[in-house]
Tab-separated table of C-alpha atoms in Angstrom:
chain	number	residue	atom	x	y	z
A	1	UNK	CA	0.234	93.189	-13.664
A	2	UNK	CA	-2.514	91.052	-11.843
A	3	UNK	CA	-3.733	89.801	-14.410
A	4	UNK	CA	-0.882	89.064	-16.984
A	5	UNK	CA	-0.156	86.711	-13.551
A	6	UNK	CA	-3.373	85.276	-13.744
A	7	UNK	CA	-3.534	84.565	-16.822
A	8	UNK	CA	-0.278	83.070	-16.308
A	9	UNK	CA	-1.746	80.648	-14.137
A	10	UNK	CA	-3.826	79.734	-15.128
A	11	UNK	CA	-2.318	78.689	-18.553
A	12	UNK	CA	0.473	76.182	-16.735
A	13	UNK	CA	-2.776	74.857	-15.112
A	14	UNK	CA	-3.901	74.719	-18.380
A	15	UNK	CA	-1.118	72.439	-19.636
A	16	UNK	CA	-0.458	70.740	-16.054
A	17	UNK	CA	-4.202	69.747	-16.167
A	18	UNK	CA	-3.532	68.631	-20.453
A	19	UNK	CA	-0.538	66.066	-18.892
A	20	UNK	CA	-1.872	64.895	-16.129
A	21	UNK	CA	-5.336	63.223	-18.524
A	22	UNK	CA	-3.237	62.636	-20.911
A	23	UNK	CA	-1.010	60.513	-18.356
A	24	UNK	CA	-3.600	58.051	-17.141
A	25	UNK	CA	-5.103	57.881	-20.673
A	26	UNK	CA	-1.829	56.592	-21.109
A	27	UNK	CA	-1.229	54.439	-18.091
A	28	UNK	CA	-5.012	53.267	-18.756
A	29	UNK	CA	-4.202	51.887	-22.159
A	30	UNK	CA	-1.656	50.636	-21.050
A	31	UNK	CA	-2.800	48.527	-18.571
A	32	UNK	CA	-5.519	47.308	-20.749
A	33	UNK	CA	-2.635	45.476	-22.694
A	34	UNK	CA	-0.877	44.248	-19.979
A	35	UNK	CA	-4.225	42.381	-18.563
A	36	UNK	CA	-5.275	41.520	-22.279
A	37	UNK	CA	-2.094	39.472	-22.223
A	38	UNK	CA	-2.435	38.117	-18.693
A	39	UNK	CA	-4.473	34.915	-16.785
A	40	UNK	CA	-3.973	31.465	-16.635
A	41	UNK	CA	-3.707	31.262	-20.526
A	42	UNK	CA	-1.054	33.734	-20.866
A	43	UNK	CA	-0.549	35.243	-25.152
A	44	UNK	CA	2.744	36.492	-26.070
A	45	UNK	CA	2.734	39.879	-27.311
A	46	UNK	CA	3.115	38.485	-30.465
A	47	UNK	CA	0.635	36.147	-30.704
A	48	UNK	CA	-1.768	39.040	-28.726
A	49	UNK	CA	-1.407	41.202	-32.377
A	50	UNK	CA	-1.685	38.835	-34.031
A	51	UNK	CA	-5.178	37.625	-32.078
A	52	UNK	CA	-6.279	41.710	-33.031
A	53	UNK	CA	-5.358	41.344	-36.373
A	54	UNK	CA	-7.199	38.349	-37.597
A	55	UNK	CA	-4.953	36.074	-37.474
A	56	UNK	CA	-4.774	33.784	-33.754
A	57	UNK	CA	-6.170	30.055	-33.477
A	58	UNK	CA	-9.598	29.697	-33.049
A	59	UNK	CA	-8.574	28.729	-29.589
A	60	UNK	CA	-6.996	32.320	-29.159
A	61	UNK	CA	-9.882	34.814	-30.725
A	62	UNK	CA	-12.009	32.772	-28.224
A	63	UNK	CA	-10.092	34.091	-25.549
A	64	UNK	CA	-9.642	37.187	-26.241
A	65	UNK	CA	-12.570	38.552	-27.903
A	66	UNK	CA	-15.304	35.635	-25.511
A	67	UNK	CA	-13.312	37.066	-22.440
A	68	UNK	CA	-10.469	39.372	-22.025
A	69	UNK	CA	-12.410	42.105	-23.724
A	70	UNK	CA	-15.431	42.510	-22.441
A	71	UNK	CA	-14.120	42.006	-19.133
A	72	UNK	CA	-11.208	44.564	-19.520
A	73	UNK	CA	-13.816	46.956	-21.383
A	74	UNK	CA	-16.112	46.190	-19.039
A	75	UNK	CA	-13.714	47.064	-15.721
A	76	UNK	CA	-13.409	50.821	-17.811
A	77	UNK	CA	-16.241	51.349	-17.841
A	78	UNK	CA	-17.681	50.576	-13.962
A	79	UNK	CA	-14.206	51.808	-12.401
A	80	UNK	CA	-15.507	55.656	-14.530
A	81	UNK	CA	-18.737	55.168	-13.873
A	82	UNK	CA	-17.969	54.601	-9.691
A	83	UNK	CA	-15.832	57.601	-8.927
A	84	UNK	CA	-17.651	59.496	-11.164
A	85	UNK	CA	-20.262	58.826	-8.967
A	86	UNK	CA	-18.072	59.582	-5.686
A	87	UNK	CA	-17.372	62.631	-7.040
A	88	UNK	CA	-20.829	63.894	-7.273
A	89	UNK	CA	-21.853	62.870	-3.703
A	90	UNK	CA	-18.956	64.326	-2.675
A	91	UNK	CA	-19.823	67.715	-3.669
A	92	UNK	CA	-23.239	67.700	-3.307
A	93	UNK	CA	-22.916	66.812	0.334
A	94	UNK	CA	-18.959	68.592	0.794
A	95	UNK	CA	-17.646	65.496	2.601
A	96	UNK	CA	-14.810	63.847	1.843
A	97	UNK	CA	-15.687	60.441	2.919
A	98	UNK	CA	-18.675	60.147	0.278
A	99	UNK	CA	-18.962	57.383	-1.303
A	100	UNK	CA	-22.113	55.014	-2.975
A	101	UNK	CA	-19.635	51.863	-1.527
A	102	UNK	CA	-19.843	53.339	2.140
A	103	UNK	CA	-23.376	55.424	1.741
A	104	UNK	CA	-24.776	52.252	1.861
A	105	UNK	CA	-26.256	53.271	-2.551
A	106	UNK	CA	-23.955	49.633	-3.327
A	107	UNK	CA	-25.558	48.408	-0.793
A	108	UNK	CA	-28.719	49.109	-2.570
A	109	UNK	CA	-28.468	48.828	-5.773
A	110	UNK	CA	-27.025	44.909	-5.299
A	111	UNK	CA	-30.478	44.009	-2.887
A	112	UNK	CA	-32.591	44.465	-5.583
A	113	UNK	CA	-30.431	42.429	-8.104
A	114	UNK	CA	-30.097	39.940	-5.717
A	115	UNK	CA	-33.762	39.816	-4.760
A	116	UNK	CA	-34.268	39.729	-8.580
A	117	UNK	CA	-31.810	36.634	-9.413
A	118	UNK	CA	-32.909	34.527	-6.111
A	119	UNK	CA	-35.648	34.062	-7.550
A	120	UNK	CA	-34.906	34.249	-11.088
A	121	UNK	CA	-34.478	30.754	-12.305
A	122	UNK	CA	-30.915	30.862	-13.163
A	123	UNK	CA	-27.825	33.074	-12.413
A	124	UNK	CA	-26.673	32.714	-16.674
A	125	UNK	CA	-29.454	33.216	-17.794
A	126	UNK	CA	-30.827	36.148	-16.216
A	127	UNK	CA	-31.422	39.877	-18.168
A	128	UNK	CA	-28.708	40.978	-18.851
A	129	UNK	CA	-30.763	44.387	-19.962
A	130	UNK	CA	-33.451	44.028	-16.821
A	131	UNK	CA	-30.846	44.951	-14.034
A	132	UNK	CA	-29.011	47.942	-14.570
A	133	UNK	CA	-32.817	48.810	-13.727
A	134	UNK	CA	-33.265	46.619	-10.869
A	135	UNK	CA	-30.452	48.762	-9.917
A	136	UNK	CA	-31.476	51.638	-10.137
A	137	UNK	CA	-34.001	50.940	-8.448
A	138	UNK	CA	-32.041	49.564	-5.380
A	139	UNK	CA	-29.874	53.094	-4.662
A	140	UNK	CA	-32.146	55.170	-5.609
A	141	UNK	CA	-34.646	54.124	-2.932
A	142	UNK	CA	-31.299	53.414	-0.251
A	143	UNK	CA	-30.624	57.203	-1.675
A	144	UNK	CA	-33.814	58.416	-0.992
A	145	UNK	CA	-33.790	57.172	2.564
A	146	UNK	CA	-30.604	58.099	2.813
A	147	UNK	CA	-31.407	61.744	2.125
A	148	UNK	CA	-34.786	62.179	4.305
A	149	UNK	CA	-32.818	60.487	7.161
A	150	UNK	CA	-29.923	62.731	6.776
A	151	UNK	CA	-31.574	65.726	5.639
A	152	UNK	CA	-32.369	68.330	8.716
A	153	UNK	CA	-34.643	71.384	8.028
A	154	UNK	CA	-32.816	74.699	8.363
A	155	UNK	CA	-29.445	73.064	7.921
A	156	UNK	CA	-30.059	71.131	4.736
A	157	UNK	CA	-27.596	67.994	3.839
A	158	UNK	CA	-25.007	67.572	6.877
A	159	UNK	CA	-21.904	66.164	6.038
A	160	UNK	CA	-21.837	63.974	9.861
A	161	UNK	CA	-24.899	63.554	9.090
A	162	UNK	CA	-24.988	62.246	5.247
A	163	UNK	CA	-21.830	60.061	6.443
A	164	UNK	CA	-22.946	58.697	9.788
A	165	UNK	CA	-27.019	57.666	7.897
A	166	UNK	CA	-25.783	56.029	5.028
A	167	UNK	CA	-22.826	53.510	7.219
A	168	UNK	CA	-26.698	52.762	9.134
A	169	UNK	CA	-28.823	52.033	5.565
A	170	UNK	CA	-25.445	49.899	3.972
A	171	UNK	CA	-25.101	47.454	7.905
A	172	UNK	CA	-28.732	47.373	7.496
A	173	UNK	CA	-28.441	46.689	3.393
A	174	UNK	CA	-25.825	44.067	4.070
A	175	UNK	CA	-27.368	42.004	6.530
A	176	UNK	CA	-30.427	41.965	4.914
A	177	UNK	CA	-28.484	40.463	1.900
A	178	UNK	CA	-26.787	37.822	4.520
A	179	UNK	CA	-30.593	36.845	5.865
A	180	UNK	CA	-31.361	36.407	1.926
A	181	UNK	CA	-28.617	34.316	1.146
A	182	UNK	CA	-29.898	31.795	3.192
A	183	UNK	CA	-32.406	30.154	1.799
A	184	UNK	CA	-29.888	30.119	-1.810
A	185	UNK	CA	-29.103	26.832	-3.360
A	186	UNK	CA	-25.527	25.618	-2.990
A	187	UNK	CA	-24.922	27.603	-6.512
A	188	UNK	CA	-27.106	30.600	-6.393
A	189	UNK	CA	-25.313	30.712	-2.576
A	190	UNK	CA	-21.518	30.849	-4.601
A	191	UNK	CA	-22.942	33.412	-7.380
A	192	UNK	CA	-24.519	35.689	-4.252
A	193	UNK	CA	-21.147	35.411	-2.399
A	194	UNK	CA	-18.929	36.630	-4.798
A	195	UNK	CA	-20.783	39.004	-6.120
A	196	UNK	CA	-20.958	40.782	-2.901
A	197	UNK	CA	-17.572	40.649	-2.970
A	198	UNK	CA	-17.327	42.622	-5.780
A	199	UNK	CA	-16.921	40.550	-8.437
A	200	UNK	CA	-16.810	41.856	-12.656
A	201	UNK	CA	-19.272	38.978	-13.264
A	202	UNK	CA	-20.990	39.814	-16.241
A	203	UNK	CA	-17.838	39.987	-18.904
A	204	UNK	CA	-19.148	39.377	-21.350
A	205	UNK	CA	-20.729	41.929	-24.265
A	206	UNK	CA	-24.184	41.931	-23.745
A	207	UNK	CA	-23.419	43.204	-19.995
A	208	UNK	CA	-21.145	46.130	-21.372
A	209	UNK	CA	-23.829	47.247	-23.955
A	210	UNK	CA	-26.484	47.761	-20.758
A	211	UNK	CA	-24.437	49.103	-18.762
A	212	UNK	CA	-22.724	51.548	-22.063
A	213	UNK	CA	-25.828	54.348	-22.929
A	214	UNK	CA	-25.605	54.141	-18.906
A	215	UNK	CA	-22.042	55.800	-18.978
A	216	UNK	CA	-22.211	57.313	-22.594
A	217	UNK	CA	-25.516	60.115	-20.647
A	218	UNK	CA	-24.990	60.467	-17.517
A	219	UNK	CA	-20.870	61.756	-17.572
A	220	UNK	CA	-21.625	64.176	-20.109
A	221	UNK	CA	-24.596	64.994	-18.776
A	222	UNK	CA	-22.412	65.515	-14.420
A	223	UNK	CA	-19.382	66.953	-17.185
A	224	UNK	CA	-21.985	69.870	-18.193
A	225	UNK	CA	-23.606	70.190	-14.968
A	226	UNK	CA	-19.705	70.783	-13.254
A	227	UNK	CA	-19.882	74.457	-12.319
A	228	UNK	CA	-23.081	74.060	-10.725
A	229	UNK	CA	-21.735	71.822	-8.569
A	230	UNK	CA	-18.650	73.971	-7.891
A	231	UNK	CA	-21.146	76.327	-6.812
A	232	UNK	CA	-22.716	73.531	-4.587
A	233	UNK	CA	-19.740	72.913	-3.327
A	234	UNK	CA	-19.402	76.934	-1.835
A	235	UNK	CA	-22.083	75.127	0.696
A	236	UNK	CA	-25.892	76.061	-0.229
A	237	UNK	CA	-26.435	79.254	1.749
A	238	UNK	CA	-24.007	80.591	-0.675
A	239	UNK	CA	-25.779	78.920	-3.814
A	240	UNK	CA	-29.034	80.084	-2.842
A	241	UNK	CA	-27.096	83.633	-2.842
A	242	UNK	CA	-26.026	83.237	-6.539
A	243	UNK	CA	-28.837	82.253	-8.122
A	244	UNK	CA	-28.934	77.866	-7.706
A	245	UNK	CA	-31.782	76.226	-7.385
A	246	UNK	CA	-29.939	74.413	-4.337
A	247	UNK	CA	-32.347	71.576	-3.870
A	248	UNK	CA	-33.777	71.106	-7.195
A	249	UNK	CA	-30.137	70.958	-8.864
A	250	UNK	CA	-28.828	69.444	-5.739
A	251	UNK	CA	-31.392	66.289	-6.935
A	252	UNK	CA	-30.933	65.908	-9.906
A	253	UNK	CA	-27.343	65.610	-9.752
A	254	UNK	CA	-28.006	62.152	-7.218
A	255	UNK	CA	-30.179	61.034	-9.083
A	256	UNK	CA	-27.072	61.120	-11.707
A	257	UNK	CA	-25.171	59.804	-9.143
A	258	UNK	CA	-27.119	57.101	-8.029
A	259	UNK	CA	-27.884	56.176	-11.325
A	260	UNK	CA	-24.048	55.376	-12.136
A	261	UNK	CA	-23.427	53.640	-9.163
A	262	UNK	CA	-26.960	51.251	-9.503
A	263	UNK	CA	-25.302	50.297	-13.392
A	264	UNK	CA	-22.532	50.028	-12.591
A	265	UNK	CA	-23.179	47.286	-9.033
A	266	UNK	CA	-25.232	45.515	-11.743
A	267	UNK	CA	-22.529	44.359	-13.504
A	268	UNK	CA	-19.603	44.134	-11.170
A	269	UNK	CA	-21.197	43.715	-8.209
A	270	UNK	CA	-19.759	45.294	-3.911
A	271	UNK	CA	-17.077	47.022	-5.422
A	272	UNK	CA	-15.957	49.235	-3.043
A	273	UNK	CA	-13.975	52.640	-2.281
A	274	UNK	CA	-13.251	53.559	-6.893
A	275	UNK	CA	-15.768	56.394	-5.577
A	276	UNK	CA	-13.805	57.554	-2.826
A	277	UNK	CA	-10.210	57.185	-3.770
A	278	UNK	CA	-10.770	57.822	-8.038
A	279	UNK	CA	-11.989	61.981	-6.688
A	280	UNK	CA	-8.855	62.363	-3.680
A	281	UNK	CA	-6.273	60.883	-6.414
A	282	UNK	CA	-7.707	63.502	-9.460
A	283	UNK	CA	-8.635	66.385	-6.663
A	284	UNK	CA	-4.826	65.588	-5.911
A	285	UNK	CA	-3.374	66.447	-9.479
A	286	UNK	CA	-6.083	68.976	-10.956
A	287	UNK	CA	-7.730	70.392	-7.946
A	288	UNK	CA	-11.491	70.398	-6.936
A	289	UNK	CA	-12.479	72.438	-10.572
A	290	UNK	CA	-15.210	69.911	-10.815
A	291	UNK	CA	-14.718	70.732	-15.177
A	292	UNK	CA	-11.299	68.565	-15.328
A	293	UNK	CA	-12.299	67.279	-11.210
A	294	UNK	CA	-14.805	65.407	-13.491
A	295	UNK	CA	-12.639	63.637	-15.936
A	296	UNK	CA	-10.384	63.255	-14.532
A	297	UNK	CA	-12.046	61.225	-11.862
A	298	UNK	CA	-13.172	58.886	-14.286
A	299	UNK	CA	-9.943	58.053	-15.695
A	300	UNK	CA	-8.215	57.207	-12.397
A	301	UNK	CA	-11.063	55.711	-11.266
A	302	UNK	CA	-11.128	52.736	-14.792
A	303	UNK	CA	-7.334	52.724	-13.827
A	304	UNK	CA	-8.167	51.983	-10.333
A	305	UNK	CA	-9.995	49.111	-11.783
A	306	UNK	CA	-8.528	47.619	-14.639
A	307	UNK	CA	-5.146	47.237	-12.548
A	308	UNK	CA	-7.588	45.552	-9.392
A	309	UNK	CA	-8.581	43.119	-11.834
A	310	UNK	CA	-5.480	42.302	-13.660
A	311	UNK	CA	-4.002	41.340	-10.245
A	312	UNK	CA	-7.457	39.914	-9.167
A	313	UNK	CA	-6.763	37.175	-11.979
A	314	UNK	CA	-3.420	36.509	-11.617
A	315	UNK	CA	-3.168	36.818	-7.282
A	316	UNK	CA	-3.998	33.048	-6.995
A	317	UNK	CA	-3.628	31.316	-10.636
A	318	UNK	CA	-6.067	29.598	-11.268
A	319	UNK	CA	-8.441	30.408	-9.170
A	320	UNK	CA	-9.385	34.536	-8.918
A	321	UNK	CA	-9.536	36.899	-6.254
A	322	UNK	CA	-12.939	39.471	-6.140
A	323	UNK	CA	-11.959	42.779	-7.541
A	324	UNK	CA	-13.450	43.908	-4.521
A	325	UNK	CA	-11.372	42.655	-2.685
A	326	UNK	CA	-8.136	43.980	-3.996
A	327	UNK	CA	-9.461	47.772	-4.206
A	328	UNK	CA	-10.851	47.635	-0.694
A	329	UNK	CA	-6.468	46.018	-0.029
A	330	UNK	CA	-5.651	49.538	-1.421
A	331	UNK	CA	-9.364	51.112	-0.195
A	332	UNK	CA	-9.370	51.020	3.716
A	333	UNK	CA	-6.514	51.694	5.039
A	334	UNK	CA	-6.998	54.755	2.567
A	335	UNK	CA	-9.838	55.673	3.763
A	336	UNK	CA	-9.304	55.051	8.134
A	337	UNK	CA	-6.515	58.249	6.677
A	338	UNK	CA	-9.219	60.050	5.354
A	339	UNK	CA	-11.360	59.517	8.564
A	340	UNK	CA	-7.667	60.388	11.304
A	341	UNK	CA	-7.966	63.813	8.786
A	342	UNK	CA	-11.764	65.046	9.121
A	343	UNK	CA	-12.470	66.727	11.950
């Protein structure tokens, strides 16, 4: 009887999870369509359809295919990458407040990219495919520093220690970024100021191609490792007792999280809180099993960034608000709420 009841509950949970995935998928498609039709120069639904079918004017094709579509696709990829990165960090550290932005990973990746850009002749001609690698190096060095300072021998990776160390390192890298901007010319200073606030600046198809391989390789790898994340979530001693190589798996997963965050930051700047909000929303919808939590986190993150970027483009037309500011308007109160609930 108990086995039959458990099977029924499992089937109900499976159906609910499918409904959640389909609902988020449809919301992303709806946001995608609305975003294509939104901007300083509007395209009516009919004009949008004709342009997608190749029957629009040259101006409409330029607006849609060269400006809006690449930016929207990048928003989807960035949202998925940052949310999955945050999901990994929360699972590995057992800290509900872990996020690549809050822990300083984003600022470390950003500092590496900005160091390169500050010495490069022009921001518009920076080698696109090199930026994710540079961001990975910066994020990796920052993550290694945080891990080394937060890890306690015989006690492992303490959630509170990780959070406080990450905040301190983030403050240090942010200060270094400010010092760096003092030597920039006005053109680069404006670019850096917007970039730090979280602007999706790499809005052409080259940046899509630079980011896409990282997302396509790392997110399936993390989903493959979802059972390991479930075990690590039980604590180091329990995981070791179940036969999991704790340190090796933790480092691999953290490496994937750092690489995802670094690649996303290289084209989006310092967009924070996506790695916090995406997994939390997913956890409320589908529970804590990482097999379904990771894909739903990716969908929730994509939806958050696409909607935020659309709002950022229309709220103060004809100028644009950095997408990171819109995300922060939602993320900061939620972070304070979680902080008040965390003992």
